[in-house]
Short mmCIF file of C-alpha atoms in Angstrom, two decimals:
data_model
loop_
_atom_site.label_atom_id
_atom_site.label_comp_id
_atom_site.label_asym_id
_atom_site.label_seq_id
_atom_site.Cartn_x
_atom_site.Cartn_y
_atom_site.Cartn_z
CA MET A 1 5.20 0.02 -4.62
CA ILE A 2 6.44 -0.43 -1.04
CA ALA A 3 5.37 3.13 -0.26
CA LEU A 4 1.91 2.33 -1.65
CA TRP A 5 1.55 -0.84 0.42
CA SER A 6 2.86 0.99 3.49
CA THR A 7 0.32 3.74 2.97
CA LEU A 8 -2.52 1.25 2.53
CA ALA A 9 -1.40 -0.68 5.60
CA ARG A 10 -1.15 2.51 7.61
CA VAL A 11 -4.59 3.69 6.48
CA GLY A 12 -6.10 0.43 7.70
CA THR A 13 -4.21 0.36 10.98
CA MET A 14 -4.77 4.08 11.49
CA ALA A 15 -8.51 3.56 11.23
CA VAL A 16 -8.35 0.79 13.83
CA SER A 17 -5.99 2.79 16.04
CA LEU A 18 -8.15 5.88 15.77
CA VAL A 19 -11.29 4.02 16.81
CA CYS A 20 -9.48 2.29 19.65
CA GLY A 21 -7.88 5.57 20.72
CA ILE A 22 -11.27 7.28 20.76
CA LEU A 23 -12.75 4.47 22.84
CA THR A 24 -9.77 4.53 25.21
CA ALA A 25 -10.06 8.28 25.71
CA ARG A 26 -13.80 8.04 26.20
CA LEU A 27 -13.43 5.26 28.77
CA ALA A 28 -10.73 7.17 30.65
CA ILE A 29 -12.70 10.44 30.70
CA THR A 30 -16.16 9.05 31.46
CA GLN A 31 -15.18 6.35 33.95
CA GLY A 32 -12.08 7.96 35.36
CA GLY A 33 -12.29 11.70 34.85
CA VAL A 34 -10.54 14.48 32.96
CA GLU A 35 -7.64 14.45 35.42
CA TYR A 36 -7.00 10.73 34.85
CA TYR A 37 -7.09 11.19 31.09
CA ALA A 38 -4.66 14.12 31.31
CA PHE A 39 -2.32 11.89 33.34
CA LEU A 40 -2.74 9.03 30.86
CA SER A 41 -1.94 11.31 27.91
CA LEU A 42 1.25 12.52 29.57
CA LEU A 43 2.50 9.04 30.42
CA VAL A 44 1.89 7.53 26.98
CA ALA A 45 3.86 10.42 25.47
CA LEU A 46 6.95 9.71 27.61
CA PRO A 47 8.58 7.30 25.08
CA SER A 48 8.54 10.04 22.47
CA LEU A 49 10.89 12.05 24.70
CA VAL A 50 13.61 9.45 24.13
CA SER A 51 12.97 8.37 20.55
CA PHE A 52 16.77 8.41 20.04
CA SER A 53 17.17 5.14 21.99
CA ASP A 54 19.73 3.85 19.47
CA LEU A 55 21.61 7.18 19.51
CA GLY A 56 20.89 7.47 15.82
CA THR A 57 22.87 4.36 14.90
CA GLY A 58 19.78 2.55 13.63
CA ALA A 59 20.43 4.38 10.36
CA VAL A 60 23.55 2.24 9.94
CA VAL A 61 21.47 -0.94 10.16
CA VAL A 62 18.80 0.36 7.77
CA ASN A 63 21.34 1.48 5.17
CA GLY A 64 23.48 -1.63 5.68
CA ILE A 65 20.60 -4.04 5.11
CA ALA A 66 19.18 -2.01 2.22
CA THR A 67 22.51 -2.18 0.36
CA SER A 68 23.72 -5.65 1.45
CA LYS A 69 23.86 -8.37 -1.20
CA ASP A 70 23.10 -11.12 1.34
CA VAL A 71 21.96 -10.14 4.83
CA ARG A 72 22.17 -13.77 6.02
CA ALA A 73 25.89 -14.06 5.30
CA ASP A 74 27.11 -10.47 5.64
CA ARG A 75 29.52 -10.55 8.60
CA HIS A 76 30.13 -6.81 8.59
CA LEU A 77 26.39 -6.21 8.77
CA GLU A 78 26.21 -8.66 11.67
CA ARG A 79 28.80 -6.61 13.57
CA GLN A 80 26.81 -3.45 12.84
CA VAL A 81 23.63 -5.02 14.23
CA ARG A 82 25.53 -6.27 17.29
CA THR A 83 26.93 -2.81 17.97
CA VAL A 84 23.57 -1.08 17.66
CA MET A 85 21.92 -3.63 19.96
CA ARG A 86 24.57 -3.00 22.61
CA ILE A 87 23.98 0.72 22.39
CA MET A 88 20.25 0.23 22.89
CA VAL A 89 20.74 -2.01 25.94
CA ILE A 90 23.09 0.54 27.53
CA PHE A 91 20.64 3.34 26.76
CA ALA A 92 17.81 1.37 28.38
CA GLY A 93 19.95 0.91 31.48
CA GLY A 94 20.55 4.65 31.66
CA ILE A 95 16.83 5.38 31.41
CA ALA A 96 16.18 2.85 34.19
CA VAL A 97 18.61 4.66 36.48
CA VAL A 98 17.01 8.05 35.80
CA ASN A 99 13.57 6.51 36.31
CA THR A 100 14.59 5.17 39.73
CA VAL A 101 16.03 8.52 40.79
CA LEU A 102 12.82 10.32 39.78
CA LEU A 103 10.77 7.83 41.81
CA LEU A 104 12.90 8.11 44.95
CA THR A 105 13.16 11.91 44.86
CA GLY A 106 9.58 12.66 43.84
CA GLY A 107 10.87 14.11 40.60
CA TRP A 108 8.05 12.58 38.58
CA TYR A 109 5.60 15.05 40.13
CA VAL A 110 7.75 17.92 38.92
CA VAL A 111 8.06 16.48 35.40
CA LEU A 112 4.34 15.80 35.01
CA GLY A 113 3.18 19.14 36.47
CA SER A 114 -0.58 19.70 36.50
CA GLY A 115 -1.09 16.30 34.87
CA ALA A 116 0.03 14.46 38.01
CA GLU A 117 -3.02 15.34 40.11
CA VAL A 118 -3.91 11.66 40.67
CA PRO A 119 -2.94 9.18 43.42
CA ASP A 120 0.34 7.24 43.02
CA ALA A 121 1.35 9.31 39.99
CA GLY A 122 5.07 8.80 40.63
CA LEU A 123 4.81 5.03 41.08
CA ALA A 124 2.61 4.67 37.99
CA ALA A 125 5.16 6.60 35.92
CA PHE A 126 7.97 4.42 37.30
CA VAL A 127 6.23 1.16 36.37
CA CYS A 128 5.40 2.39 32.86
CA VAL A 129 8.95 3.56 32.16
CA SER A 130 10.38 0.29 33.52
CA ILE A 131 8.37 -1.64 30.95
CA PHE A 132 9.49 0.84 28.29
CA CYS A 133 13.14 0.10 29.14
CA LEU A 134 12.53 -3.58 28.39
CA THR A 135 10.91 -2.60 25.09
CA ILE A 136 13.97 -0.55 24.09
CA CYS A 137 16.16 -3.65 24.41
CA LEU A 138 14.07 -5.35 21.71
CA GLY A 139 13.98 -2.36 19.37
CA ILE A 140 16.31 -3.70 16.69
CA TRP A 141 13.36 -5.42 14.99
CA GLN A 142 12.03 -2.21 13.43
CA ARG A 143 15.41 -1.26 11.96
CA VAL A 144 15.90 -4.71 10.45
CA LEU A 145 12.45 -4.92 8.88
CA LEU A 146 12.71 -1.37 7.53
CA GLY A 147 16.04 -2.16 5.88
CA LEU A 148 14.51 -5.29 4.36
CA GLY A 149 11.77 -3.18 2.80
CA ARG A 150 9.10 -4.76 5.01
CA ASN A 151 7.73 -1.57 6.45
CA PRO A 152 4.12 -2.72 5.82
CA VAL A 153 4.77 -5.53 8.31
CA VAL A 154 6.06 -3.02 10.86
CA ILE A 155 2.93 -0.93 10.37
CA LEU A 156 0.58 -3.89 10.75
CA LEU A 157 2.33 -5.02 13.93
CA GLN A 158 2.22 -1.52 15.37
CA GLY A 159 -1.48 -1.49 14.55
CA LEU A 160 -1.95 -4.09 17.29
CA ILE A 161 -0.88 -1.65 19.99
CA SER A 162 -4.08 0.39 20.22
CA PRO A 163 -6.49 -2.58 20.43
CA LEU A 164 -4.32 -4.25 23.08
CA ALA A 165 -4.06 -1.00 25.04
CA LEU A 166 -7.83 -0.52 24.86
CA PHE A 167 -8.36 -4.02 26.22
CA VAL A 168 -6.09 -3.38 29.22
CA VAL A 169 -7.75 -0.01 29.97
CA TRP A 170 -11.19 -1.62 29.77
CA ALA A 171 -10.07 -4.49 32.01
CA PHE A 172 -8.66 -2.11 34.63
CA LEU A 173 -11.80 0.03 34.68
CA ALA A 174 -14.08 -3.02 34.70
CA THR A 175 -12.65 -4.05 38.07
CA GLY A 176 -14.12 -0.91 39.61
CA SER A 177 -10.86 -0.32 41.49
CA GLU A 178 -10.06 3.35 42.12
CA ALA A 179 -6.38 2.49 42.59
CA LEU A 180 -6.05 1.05 39.07
CA LYS A 181 -7.25 4.29 37.46
CA SER A 182 -3.79 5.77 37.97
CA TYR A 183 -2.30 2.87 36.01
CA LEU A 184 -4.40 3.10 32.85
CA ALA A 185 -1.31 4.06 30.83
CA LEU A 186 0.07 0.58 31.50
CA GLY A 187 -2.17 -0.57 28.66
CA SER A 188 -0.08 1.29 26.10
CA PHE A 189 3.26 0.19 27.55
CA LEU A 190 2.29 -3.47 27.90
CA ALA A 191 0.87 -3.48 24.37
CA THR A 192 4.03 -1.94 22.94
CA PHE A 193 6.20 -4.49 24.73
CA THR A 194 4.06 -7.35 23.41
CA VAL A 195 4.33 -6.06 19.84
CA ALA A 196 8.11 -5.67 20.25
CA VAL A 197 8.40 -9.34 21.21
CA ILE A 198 6.35 -10.38 18.17
CA GLY A 199 8.28 -7.99 15.93
CA LEU A 200 11.62 -9.40 17.06
CA LEU A 201 10.48 -12.91 16.20
CA VAL A 202 9.34 -11.74 12.74
CA ALA A 203 12.66 -9.95 12.17
CA ILE A 204 14.60 -13.08 13.13
CA ARG A 205 12.52 -15.16 10.74
CA SER A 206 13.05 -12.62 7.94
CA SER A 207 16.80 -12.11 8.36
CA GLY A 208 17.92 -15.65 9.15
CA PRO A 209 20.90 -15.93 11.51
CA LEU A 210 21.63 -12.18 11.53
CA ILE A 211 20.00 -11.35 14.88
CA PRO A 212 20.62 -14.69 16.70
CA ARG A 213 24.35 -14.43 15.97
CA ALA A 214 24.41 -10.90 17.35
CA LEU A 215 22.45 -11.96 20.44
CA ARG A 216 24.80 -14.84 21.25
CA VAL A 217 27.79 -12.54 21.65
CA LEU A 218 25.94 -9.41 22.76
CA LEU A 219 27.38 -9.48 26.29
CA SER A 220 30.96 -10.23 25.18
CA PRO A 221 32.19 -6.92 23.75
CA ARG A 222 35.88 -7.70 24.31
CA ARG A 223 35.87 -11.06 22.58
CA HIS A 224 33.46 -9.89 19.89
CA PRO A 225 33.96 -6.15 19.33
CA GLY A 226 31.61 -4.07 17.26
CA VAL A 227 32.29 -1.60 14.48
CA LYS A 228 32.28 2.15 14.08
CA VAL A 229 28.70 3.40 13.83
CA MET A 230 28.67 6.80 15.48
CA ASP A 231 30.00 8.56 12.37
CA VAL A 232 26.42 8.23 11.17
CA GLY A 233 24.98 7.96 14.66
CA TRP A 234 25.90 11.41 15.94
CA PRO A 235 24.28 13.31 13.06
CA MET A 236 21.24 11.03 13.21
CA MET A 237 20.99 11.43 16.98
CA ALA A 238 20.86 15.19 16.55
CA GLN A 239 17.87 14.74 14.26
CA LEU A 240 16.22 12.19 16.52
CA LEU A 241 16.78 14.48 19.49
CA SER A 242 15.00 17.28 17.67
CA SER A 243 11.77 15.28 17.48
CA PRO A 244 11.19 14.83 21.24
CA LEU A 245 12.32 18.38 21.92
CA SER A 246 9.93 19.83 19.36
CA MET A 247 6.96 17.44 19.48
CA ALA A 248 6.90 15.83 22.94
CA LEU A 249 8.54 18.31 25.32
CA PRO A 250 6.02 21.10 24.54
CA ARG A 251 3.26 18.88 25.95
CA TYR A 252 5.09 18.90 29.29
CA ILE A 253 5.73 22.63 29.06
CA LEU A 254 1.98 22.99 28.59
CA ALA A 255 1.47 20.91 31.74
CA GLN A 256 3.74 23.30 33.65
CA LEU A 257 2.18 26.54 32.39
CA ALA A 258 -1.48 25.59 31.91
CA THR A 259 -4.22 23.56 33.56
CA GLY A 260 -4.95 19.85 33.45
CA VAL A 261 -7.93 20.66 31.23
CA ALA A 262 -5.59 22.22 28.65
CA VAL A 263 -3.41 19.11 28.75
CA ALA A 264 -6.51 16.96 28.22
CA GLN A 265 -7.63 19.13 25.27
CA TYR A 266 -4.19 18.73 23.70
CA GLY A 267 -4.39 14.97 24.26
CA VAL A 268 -7.90 14.56 22.80
CA ALA A 269 -7.16 16.59 19.66
CA GLY A 270 -3.77 14.91 19.35
CA GLN A 271 -5.52 11.54 19.41
CA VAL A 272 -6.71 12.33 15.88
CA PHE A 273 -3.93 14.48 14.47
CA PHE A 274 -1.01 12.40 15.71
CA ALA A 275 -2.66 9.44 13.98
CA LEU A 276 -2.41 11.45 10.76
CA GLN A 277 1.21 12.22 11.55
CA ALA A 278 1.86 8.49 12.00
CA LEU A 279 0.35 7.89 8.56
CA VAL A 280 2.71 10.45 7.05
CA ALA A 281 5.68 8.95 8.88
CA ALA A 282 4.85 5.42 7.73
CA ALA A 283 4.57 6.44 4.09
CA GLY A 284 7.51 8.82 4.27
CA VAL A 285 10.03 6.53 5.94
CA THR A 286 9.70 3.98 3.12
CA LEU A 287 11.21 6.60 0.84
CA TRP A 288 14.51 6.31 2.74
CA PRO A 289 15.63 2.84 1.51
CA HIS A 290 13.94 3.56 -1.84
CA PHE A 291 16.04 6.69 -2.39
CA ALA A 292 19.17 4.96 -1.01
CA LYS A 293 18.93 2.08 -3.48
CA ALA A 294 18.01 4.32 -6.41
CA ARG A 295 20.89 6.68 -5.67
CA ALA A 296 23.36 3.78 -5.44
CA ASN A 297 22.12 2.53 -8.82
CA GLY A 298 22.08 6.01 -10.35
CA SER A 299 18.42 5.59 -11.19
CA ILE A 300 16.63 8.42 -9.37
CA ARG A 301 14.23 10.00 -11.84
CA ARG A 302 12.08 12.12 -9.58
CA GLY A 303 12.98 14.23 -6.57
CA PRO A 304 11.04 14.66 -3.32
CA PHE A 305 9.02 17.77 -4.14
CA LEU A 306 6.01 16.05 -5.71
CA ALA A 307 5.79 13.70 -2.73
CA SER A 308 6.00 16.68 -0.37
CA GLY A 309 3.13 18.38 -2.17
CA LEU A 310 1.01 15.24 -2.11
CA PHE A 311 1.69 14.61 1.57
CA GLY A 312 0.81 18.19 2.44
CA ALA A 313 -2.39 18.14 0.36
CA MET A 314 -3.47 14.94 2.06
CA ILE A 315 -3.23 16.51 5.53
CA VAL A 316 -4.95 19.73 4.41
CA THR A 317 -7.86 17.65 3.13
CA ALA A 318 -7.99 15.61 6.32
CA THR A 319 -7.94 18.78 8.42
CA ALA A 320 -10.90 20.17 6.49
CA VAL A 321 -12.85 16.98 7.16
CA ILE A 322 -11.97 17.06 10.87
CA LEU A 323 -12.98 20.71 11.06
CA ALA A 324 -16.37 19.86 9.58
CA ILE A 325 -17.10 16.94 11.90
CA GLY A 326 -15.11 18.24 14.88
CA PRO A 327 -17.99 19.04 17.26
CA TRP A 328 -19.50 15.60 16.75
CA LEU A 329 -16.19 13.69 16.77
CA PHE A 330 -14.64 15.31 19.82
CA GLY A 331 -17.99 15.31 21.57
CA ILE A 332 -17.99 11.52 21.28
CA ILE A 333 -14.40 11.22 22.47
CA SER A 334 -14.86 13.37 25.58
CA ASP A 335 -18.58 12.75 26.16
CA GLY A 336 -19.02 16.53 26.15
CA GLU A 337 -16.53 17.03 29.00
CA LEU A 338 -14.02 18.91 26.81
CA GLU A 339 -14.46 21.48 24.03
CA ILE A 340 -12.09 21.27 21.08
CA THR A 341 -12.55 24.60 19.31
CA PRO A 342 -11.93 25.24 15.57
CA ASP A 343 -8.76 27.21 16.31
CA ILE A 344 -7.23 24.15 18.02
CA ILE A 345 -8.12 21.99 15.01
CA LEU A 346 -6.61 24.50 12.57
CA ALA A 347 -3.43 24.88 14.64
CA PHE A 348 -2.97 21.11 14.79
CA GLY A 349 -3.68 20.88 11.05
CA LEU A 350 -1.06 23.51 10.24
CA MET A 351 1.59 21.78 12.33
CA ILE A 352 0.98 18.31 10.86
CA THR A 353 0.73 19.67 7.30
CA LEU A 354 4.19 21.20 7.54
CA GLN A 355 5.52 17.98 9.06
CA ALA A 356 4.06 16.14 6.07
CA VAL A 357 5.74 18.49 3.59
CA LEU A 358 9.05 18.09 5.41
CA TYR A 359 9.18 14.29 5.53
CA PRO A 360 10.03 13.49 1.87
CA LEU A 361 12.63 16.27 1.84
CA GLY A 362 14.43 14.77 4.82
CA MET A 363 14.23 11.21 3.48
CA PHE A 364 15.77 12.37 0.19
CA MET A 365 18.81 13.69 2.09
CA MET A 366 19.71 10.51 3.99
CA ASP A 367 23.15 9.96 2.46
CA ARG A 368 26.06 10.83 4.77
CA PRO A 369 26.54 14.46 3.66
CA GLY A 370 22.79 15.02 3.72
CA ILE A 371 22.44 13.56 7.21
CA ARG A 372 25.21 15.81 8.48
CA PHE A 373 23.62 18.87 6.88
CA GLN A 374 20.32 18.19 8.63
CA VAL A 375 21.89 18.40 12.10
CA ALA A 376 22.02 22.18 12.50
CA PRO A 377 18.56 22.94 11.05
CA SER A 378 17.00 20.17 13.16
CA LEU A 379 18.54 21.39 16.40
CA LEU A 380 17.69 25.01 15.61
CA MET A 381 14.10 23.97 14.91
CA ALA A 382 13.88 22.12 18.23
CA ALA A 383 15.39 24.97 20.23
CA SER A 384 13.11 27.48 18.53
CA THR A 385 10.03 25.33 19.23
CA VAL A 386 10.84 25.04 22.93
CA ALA A 387 11.60 28.74 23.31
CA LEU A 388 8.51 29.85 21.39
CA THR A 389 6.33 27.42 23.36
CA TYR A 390 7.28 29.12 26.61
CA VAL A 391 6.38 32.47 25.04
CA LEU A 392 3.17 31.43 23.26
CA VAL A 393 1.46 29.16 25.82
CA PRO A 394 0.57 32.04 28.18
CA VAL A 395 -0.94 33.89 25.20
CA PHE A 396 -2.50 31.14 23.05
CA GLY A 397 -2.90 28.30 25.56
CA VAL A 398 -3.25 24.89 23.86
CA ASN A 399 -2.37 26.42 20.48
CA GLY A 400 0.99 27.71 21.73
CA PRO A 401 3.05 24.53 21.19
CA LEU A 402 1.40 23.92 17.82
CA LEU A 403 2.10 27.37 16.40
CA ALA A 404 5.63 27.31 17.82
CA ASN A 405 6.42 24.06 16.02
CA ALA A 406 4.82 25.11 12.74
CA ALA A 407 6.81 28.35 12.56
CA SER A 408 10.07 26.64 13.51
CA VAL A 409 9.71 23.80 10.98
CA MET A 410 9.05 26.22 8.13
CA VAL A 411 11.92 28.59 8.94
CA PHE A 412 14.61 26.15 10.06
CA GLN A 413 13.86 23.00 8.04
CA ILE A 414 11.59 23.25 5.00
CA ILE A 415 13.27 26.33 3.53
CA PRO A 416 16.91 25.24 4.20
CA TYR A 417 16.26 21.66 3.02
CA THR A 418 14.72 22.89 -0.22
CA VAL A 419 17.68 25.16 -0.93
CA TYR A 420 20.15 22.36 -0.11
CA ILE A 421 18.47 19.86 -2.45
CA LEU A 422 18.46 22.34 -5.31
CA ARG A 423 22.12 23.23 -4.76
CA ASN A 424 23.25 19.58 -4.51
CA ARG A 425 21.03 18.17 -7.21
CA ASP A 426 23.74 16.20 -9.02
CA ARG A 427 24.90 14.26 -5.94
CA LEU A 428 21.46 13.64 -4.49
CA TYR A 429 19.97 12.43 -7.76
CA GLY A 430 22.87 10.05 -8.27
CA VAL A 431 23.57 11.12 -11.85
CA PRO A 432 24.87 14.36 -13.34
CA VAL A 433 22.20 16.63 -14.70
CA GLY A 434 23.26 18.18 -17.97
#
């Protein structure tokens, strides 16, 4: 039922986000230019490079809350939350240091490649990442609400990001200031920070004294030590690291090896397809606490394969619709400035379809042995995606990163995960199968 409500919530918010994303892209391209949109698309993707901001330890909080008998009085759970929050604050501090070094050395221009062909690109990147560091410090709210089974609330809150970002972009462009065009990405970062503040307040209200108690002693690690979390954190971090390496880094490789127009094409098409991926992620992640509880109770009756098939079929259908309306849809987004060809649509569709098939398989394997098993395939997939992207971009252009990821996910994740689930059926289903 939670998965159903999450899916419905995501469909609604995805529709709003898609419309707002289209309007944002159109505003940036028509009133700024292709080069400003390319820069915007690179900056807003920066957070996805460090999606492991809790070093994978958020899994401890999710599992702990999902299995706790009373989250308001569970002292061990409180220590887990406290430990994870400390890790996130330290991680944010590390990102802030790197951000400062990149600003002072001009490193941002190297990182952003052909996408940084706008004034004050380095300073704009610095300001955006600084706001992102503050957002990381508040990130415990998502883990808490997910563990409580309130993923629909998370989705609805995240649905506020696109409208808020659109408003900021419109406000900046409405001033007529040329200087502000380089800072359009601030809309996304300010919106995300605002939602994080709201989300933290909702999480506090939902979990009682759990978060306030952790906050009160957050800066006193000697007097109030944490607990061991990296036994789960290291395997989870390996998986979380694979996502930015395989999904976000190729965008920056594209910026190094191709033109700003190619980066903009990737960004415009991704505006639609990454919204579909977010829908899959929202529905898929709710299976994690569902499977965890069912396994603990010995009540799993159905494995992940039906869900994988349904998720994949959903994206195939969506891709067919996008292919049919593509010229009209992308013409509206770019005002005719960019051409999104059918091969780009099909390549994006293939990549997101395989991601959709993979999601339920991974969520089914989120017990400790399953998490550890996923480390090697995830890292191999990421390494393969990066290597193949370097090889395929000169040949296939925008399609290079997409084909590289699709091939790597199939070979290094979907096939091994399927074999693992079949071989460990008794443990993963929670009851012996006669």
